[in-house]
Coordinates of C-alpha atoms in Angstrom, one line a residue:
X1378 CA 6.8 6.3 -0.9
X1379 CA 8.7 8.4 1.6
X1380 CA 5.2 8.9 3.4
X1381 CA 4.7 4.7 3.5
X1382 CA 8.5 4.5 4.3
X1383 CA 7.7 6.2 7.4
X1384 CA 4.7 4.9 8.1
X1385 CA 6.2 1.4 8.1
X1386 CA 8.9 2.8 10.6
X1387 CA 6.2 4.0 12.9
X1388 CA 4.4 0.7 12.7
X1389 CA 7.6 -0.8 13.6
X1390 CA 8.0 1.2 16.5
X1391 CA 4.6 0.0 17.7
X1392 CA 5.4 -3.6 17.3
X1393 CA 8.5 -3.4 19.2
X1394 CA 6.4 -1.9 21.9
X1395 CA 4.3 -4.7 21.7
X1396 CA 7.1 -7.4 21.7
X1397 CA 8.4 -5.6 25.0
X1398 CA 4.8 -5.3 26.3
X1399 CA 4.3 -9.0 26.2
X1400 CA 7.5 -9.8 28.1
X1401 CA 6.1 -7.6 30.7
X1402 CA 3.0 -9.3 30.4
X1403 CA 4.6 -12.4 31.0
X1404 CA 7.2 -11.3 33.7
X1405 CA 4.3 -10.3 36.0
X1406 CA 2.4 -13.5 35.8
X1407 CA -0.5 -12.3 33.8
X1408 CA 0.0 -14.2 30.9
X1409 CA -3.2 -16.1 31.9
X1410 CA -5.5 -13.1 33.3
X1411 CA -7.7 -13.4 30.6
X1412 CA -8.1 -17.1 30.6
X1413 CA -10.2 -17.4 27.3
X1414 CA -9.2 -16.2 23.4
X1415 CA -10.1 -13.9 21.7
X1416 CA -12.7 -12.4 24.3
X1417 CA -11.5 -11.9 27.8
X1418 CA -13.8 -13.4 30.3
X1419 CA -16.1 -13.7 27.4
X1420 CA -16.2 -10.1 26.9
X1421 CA -14.4 -7.7 24.4
X1422 CA -14.0 -5.0 27.4
X1423 CA -13.8 -7.2 30.8
X1424 CA -13.9 -5.9 34.3
X1425 CA -10.5 -4.6 34.9
X1426 CA -7.8 -5.5 37.6
X1427 CA -4.0 -5.1 37.2
X1428 CA -3.8 -8.3 35.7
X1429 CA -6.5 -7.7 33.2
X1430 CA -5.6 -4.4 32.0
X1431 CA -1.7 -5.8 31.0
X1432 CA -3.3 -8.5 29.4
X1433 CA -6.1 -6.9 27.6
X1434 CA -4.1 -4.2 26.8
X1435 CA -1.5 -6.8 25.1
X1436 CA -4.3 -7.8 23.2
X1437 CA -5.6 -4.4 22.3
X1438 CA -2.3 -2.9 21.1
X1439 CA -2.2 -6.1 19.1
X1440 CA -5.3 -5.4 17.6
X1441 CA -4.3 -1.8 16.8
X1442 CA -1.0 -3.0 14.9
X1443 CA -2.7 -5.8 13.0
X1444 CA -5.2 -2.8 11.4
X1445 CA -2.4 -1.0 11.0
X1446 CA -0.5 -3.3 8.9
X1447 CA -3.7 -4.1 7.0
X1448 CA -4.4 -0.3 5.9
X1449 CA -0.4 0.3 5.0
X1450 CA 0.0 -3.2 3.3
X1451 CA -3.3 -2.1 1.0
X1452 CA -2.0 1.4 0.7
X1453 CA 1.4 -0.2 -0.6
X1454 CA -0.2 -2.8 -2.8
X1455 CA -2.1 -0.4 -4.7
X1456 CA 1.0 1.8 -5.9
X1457 CA 2.9 0.1 -8.8
X1458 CA 6.3 1.3 -7.4
X1459 CA 6.1 0.2 -4.0
X1460 CA 4.4 -2.9 -5.0
X1461 CA 7.3 -4.3 -7.0
X1462 CA 9.5 -3.1 -4.3
X1463 CA 8.1 -4.7 -1.2
X1464 CA 5.1 -6.7 -2.7
X1465 CA 6.9 -10.1 -1.6
X1466 CA 8.3 -8.9 1.8
X1467 CA 4.5 -7.7 2.7
X1468 CA 2.8 -11.2 1.5
X1469 CA 5.9 -12.8 3.8
X1470 CA 5.0 -10.9 6.7
X1471 CA 1.2 -11.2 6.5
X1472 CA 2.2 -14.9 7.0
X1473 CA 3.8 -14.1 9.8
X1474 CA 1.2 -12.0 11.7
X1475 CA -1.6 -14.8 10.8
X1476 CA 1.0 -17.5 12.4
X1477 CA 1.4 -14.8 15.2
X1478 CA -2.1 -14.4 15.9
X1479 CA -2.7 -18.0 16.1
X1480 CA 0.2 -18.3 18.5
X1481 CA -1.5 -15.9 20.6
X1482 CA -4.4 -17.8 20.7
X1483 CA -2.9 -21.0 21.4
X1484 CA -0.1 -19.7 24.3
X1485 CA -3.7 -18.7 26.2
X1486 CA -5.5 -21.8 25.2
X1487 CA -2.3 -24.4 26.1
X1488 CA -2.2 -22.4 29.3
X1489 CA 1.9 -21.0 28.5
X1490 CA 2.7 -24.1 27.1
X1491 CA 6.6 -23.7 26.5
X1492 CA 6.7 -24.5 23.0
X1493 CA 3.7 -21.9 22.5
X1494 CA 5.3 -19.2 24.6
X1495 CA 9.0 -19.8 22.7
X1496 CA 7.1 -19.6 19.3
X1497 CA 5.2 -16.5 20.0
X1498 CA 8.0 -14.9 21.0
X1499 CA 10.2 -15.7 17.6
X1500 CA 7.1 -15.1 15.7
X1501 CA 6.8 -11.4 17.4
X1502 CA 10.3 -10.8 16.6
X1503 CA 10.2 -12.0 13.1
X1504 CA 7.1 -9.7 12.5
X1505 CA 8.8 -6.7 13.7
X1506 CA 12.3 -7.3 12.0
X1507 CA 9.8 -7.7 8.3
X1508 CA 8.1 -4.2 9.0
X1509 CA 11.8 -2.9 9.6
X1510 CA 12.7 -4.4 6.3
X1511 CA 9.7 -3.0 4.3
X1512 CA 10.3 0.4 5.8
X1513 CA 14.1 0.0 4.8
X1514 CA 13.5 -0.8 1.3
X1515 CA 10.8 2.2 0.7
X1516 CA 13.7 4.5 2.3
X1517 CA 16.2 3.5 -0.1
X1518 CA 17.3 5.1 -3.3
X1519 CA 18.5 2.4 -5.7
X1520 CA 19.6 5.1 -8.0
X1521 CA 22.3 5.9 -6.1
X1522 CA 25.5 4.3 -6.1
X1523 CA 26.1 1.7 -3.3
X1524 CA 29.6 1.1 -1.6
X1525 CA 30.9 -2.6 -2.5
X1526 CA 31.2 -5.0 0.8
X1527 CA 33.5 -7.9 1.3
X1528 CA 32.7 -11.6 0.9
X1529 CA 33.8 -12.3 4.5
X1530 CA 31.6 -9.3 5.7
X1531 CA 28.8 -10.6 4.3
X1532 CA 29.1 -14.4 5.7
X1533 CA 30.1 -13.2 9.1
X1534 CA 27.1 -10.8 9.2
X1535 CA 25.1 -14.2 8.3
X1536 CA 26.7 -16.0 10.5
X1537 CA 26.1 -13.9 13.6
X1538 CA 22.4 -13.8 12.6
X1539 CA 22.3 -17.7 13.1
X1540 CA 23.8 -17.6 16.4
X1541 CA 21.2 -14.8 17.3
X1542 CA 18.1 -16.8 16.1
X1543 CA 19.6 -19.8 18.1
X1544 CA 20.1 -17.4 21.4
X1545 CA 16.0 -16.1 20.7
X1546 CA 14.6 -19.6 20.9
X1547 CA 17.3 -20.2 23.8
X1548 CA 15.9 -17.1 25.7
X1549 CA 12.4 -18.2 24.8
X1550 CA 12.8 -21.6 26.3
X1551 CA 14.8 -20.2 29.3
X1552 CA 11.9 -18.1 30.1
X1553 CA 9.2 -20.2 29.4
X1554 CA 11.1 -23.0 31.6
X1555 CA 11.9 -20.4 34.3
X1556 CA 15.7 -21.2 33.8
X1557 CA 16.7 -17.8 34.8
X1558 CA 17.6 -18.5 37.6
X1559 CA 18.8 -22.0 37.4
X1560 CA 22.4 -20.2 37.3
X1561 CA 22.6 -18.0 40.7
X1562 CA 26.1 -16.8 40.1
X1563 CA 28.0 -15.1 37.6
X1564 CA 30.8 -15.6 35.7
X1565 CA 30.6 -19.1 37.4
X1566 CA 26.9 -21.0 37.8
X1567 CA 25.9 -22.4 41.4
X1568 CA 28.4 -23.3 44.2
X1569 CA 31.6 -22.0 42.3
X1570 CA 31.3 -24.6 39.3
X1571 CA 31.3 -23.0 35.8
X1572 CA 29.6 -25.8 34.1
X1573 CA 27.8 -27.9 36.9
X1574 CA 25.4 -29.7 34.1
X1575 CA 24.3 -29.4 30.4
X1576 CA 20.8 -31.0 31.1
X1577 CA 17.8 -29.8 32.4
X1578 CA 17.4 -26.1 33.2
X1579 CA 20.9 -25.7 34.1
X1580 CA 21.8 -27.0 30.5
X1581 CA 19.4 -24.4 29.1
X1582 CA 20.7 -21.3 30.9
X1583 CA 24.7 -22.5 30.4
X1584 CA 23.8 -22.7 26.6
X1585 CA 22.4 -19.3 26.6
X1586 CA 25.3 -18.1 28.5
X1587 CA 27.6 -19.6 25.9
X1588 CA 26.1 -18.5 23.0
X1589 CA 26.0 -15.0 24.3
X1590 CA 29.7 -14.7 24.2
X1591 CA 30.0 -16.3 20.9
X1592 CA 27.6 -13.1 19.9
X1593 CA 30.2 -10.8 21.5
X1594 CA 32.9 -12.3 19.6
X1595 CA 31.3 -12.7 15.8
X1596 CA 30.4 -8.7 16.5
X1597 CA 33.8 -8.2 17.5
X1598 CA 34.6 -9.8 14.4
X1599 CA 32.4 -7.9 12.2
X1600 CA 33.6 -4.8 13.2
X1601 CA 37.2 -5.5 12.5
X1602 CA 36.3 -6.7 9.1
X1603 CA 34.2 -3.2 8.7
X1604 CA 36.3 -0.4 10.3
X1605 CA 35.5 2.0 7.6
X1606 CA 33.0 2.3 5.0
X1607 CA 30.4 0.2 4.4
X1608 CA 28.5 -1.3 7.3
X1609 CA 30.9 0.1 9.9
X1610 CA 28.3 2.1 11.6
X1611 CA 25.8 -1.0 12.0
X1612 CA 28.6 -3.2 12.7
X1613 CA 29.7 -0.8 15.6
X1614 CA 26.0 -0.5 16.7
X1615 CA 25.8 -3.6 16.9
X1616 CA 28.6 -4.5 18.9
X1617 CA 27.6 -1.7 21.6
X1618 CA 24.0 -3.9 21.4
X1619 CA 25.4 -7.3 22.2
X1620 CA 28.0 -5.7 24.9
X1621 CA 24.7 -3.7 27.0
X1622 CA 22.8 -7.1 26.4
X1623 CA 25.4 -9.0 28.0
X1624 CA 25.5 -6.9 30.8
X1625 CA 21.6 -6.7 31.4
X1626 CA 21.8 -10.2 31.1
X1627 CA 24.2 -10.6 34.1
X1628 CA 22.5 -7.9 36.1
X1629 CA 19.3 -10.0 35.7
X1630 CA 21.0 -13.0 37.5
X1631 CA 22.9 -10.6 40.1
X1632 CA 19.8 -9.0 40.7
X1633 CA 17.4 -12.2 40.8
X1634 CA 15.7 -11.3 37.6
X1635 CA 13.8 -7.6 38.4
X1636 CA 10.9 -7.1 36.6
X1637 CA 12.5 -3.5 35.0
X1638 CA 16.0 -5.5 33.8
X1639 CA 13.8 -8.4 32.2
X1640 CA 11.7 -5.8 30.4
X1641 CA 15.1 -4.1 29.1
X1642 CA 16.5 -7.7 28.3
X1643 CA 13.9 -8.2 26.0
X1644 CA 13.7 -5.0 24.8
X1645 CA 17.5 -5.0 23.5
X1646 CA 16.9 -8.5 22.1
X1647 CA 14.6 -7.0 19.6
X1648 CA 16.8 -4.4 19.3
X1649 CA 19.4 -6.8 18.0
X1650 CA 17.3 -8.9 16.0
X1651 CA 16.1 -5.6 14.0
X1652 CA 19.7 -3.9 13.8
X1653 CA 21.0 -7.6 12.7
X1654 CA 18.4 -7.8 10.1
X1655 CA 19.0 -4.5 8.4
X1656 CA 22.8 -5.3 8.9
X1657 CA 22.5 -8.6 6.7
X1658 CA 20.0 -7.0 4.2
X1659 CA 22.3 -4.1 3.8
X1660 CA 25.4 -6.4 3.2
X1661 CA 23.7 -8.6 0.9
X1662 CA 21.9 -5.7 -1.4
X1663 CA 25.3 -4.5 -1.5
X1664 CA 27.9 -5.1 -4.7
X1665 CA 30.8 -7.7 -3.5
X1666 CA 34.4 -6.2 -4.0
X1667 CA 35.9 -7.9 -7.2
X1668 CA 38.6 -10.4 -6.7
X1669 CA 41.4 -9.5 -9.4
X1670 CA 43.0 -11.9 -11.4
X1671 CA 46.9 -12.1 -10.7
X1672 CA 47.5 -10.9 -14.5
X1673 CA 45.4 -7.9 -13.8
X1674 CA 47.4 -7.0 -10.4
X1675 CA 51.1 -7.2 -12.9
X1676 CA 49.4 -5.3 -15.5

């Protein structure tokens, strides 16, 4: 079980790299360097130039991740103990992977249509977090007592996850609609105006900013609710990542979308997704503090 847990952790790291690699491919304008799919210029190994190296390399790494998942999935399902613990989650992960592969093909065939790029981003992060959850469940010792959490901690964590999902979708839309520089200033948007319009690319950019501020508030609230005990460390890590991501987002605007900063922005987004998924899963797998009846308090 522990070897399987470590193997899934390594596969999670590979998938994390794959997500960030995809962001670099897009930032470099190499998304259509291979104009067909699943082959590249009708070949398994095409003639290479810089763009083809990026796109073909991304596809090759995706192939290794898929094969790794297949092998580890089979190894987990043949063992009764691991099958009972993560069997359903592995099935869900497999469905997400199939959808992600289809979306990868459609992204090319639909010439980087906004809906395919955004969906591909969301599914890639979803597959990464599913692998992280598999690893976490295989590592967990269910026989050890676990500290209880409050209902407020649970629901604040869930609210943060909902906001983060909305932010991930908006991030994909901002990127695929080339709205990253729709606002060229910070903290204002353009011409000294904070909210010049809520429509078009500017509206997308502004909503993305507003949700980023809401995520900061939600993360701070979670830290306040979890000052000690269960979830404290994960909550502090989450607040640190959100704060760093906000700074990188600002640097993206002020630096006019440098590729290195854009890649870091994508990496932090995926890191936030993983941390949030592990925190929510941890919160909902622990017992909840029992509310005492007034008679019990008196006695």
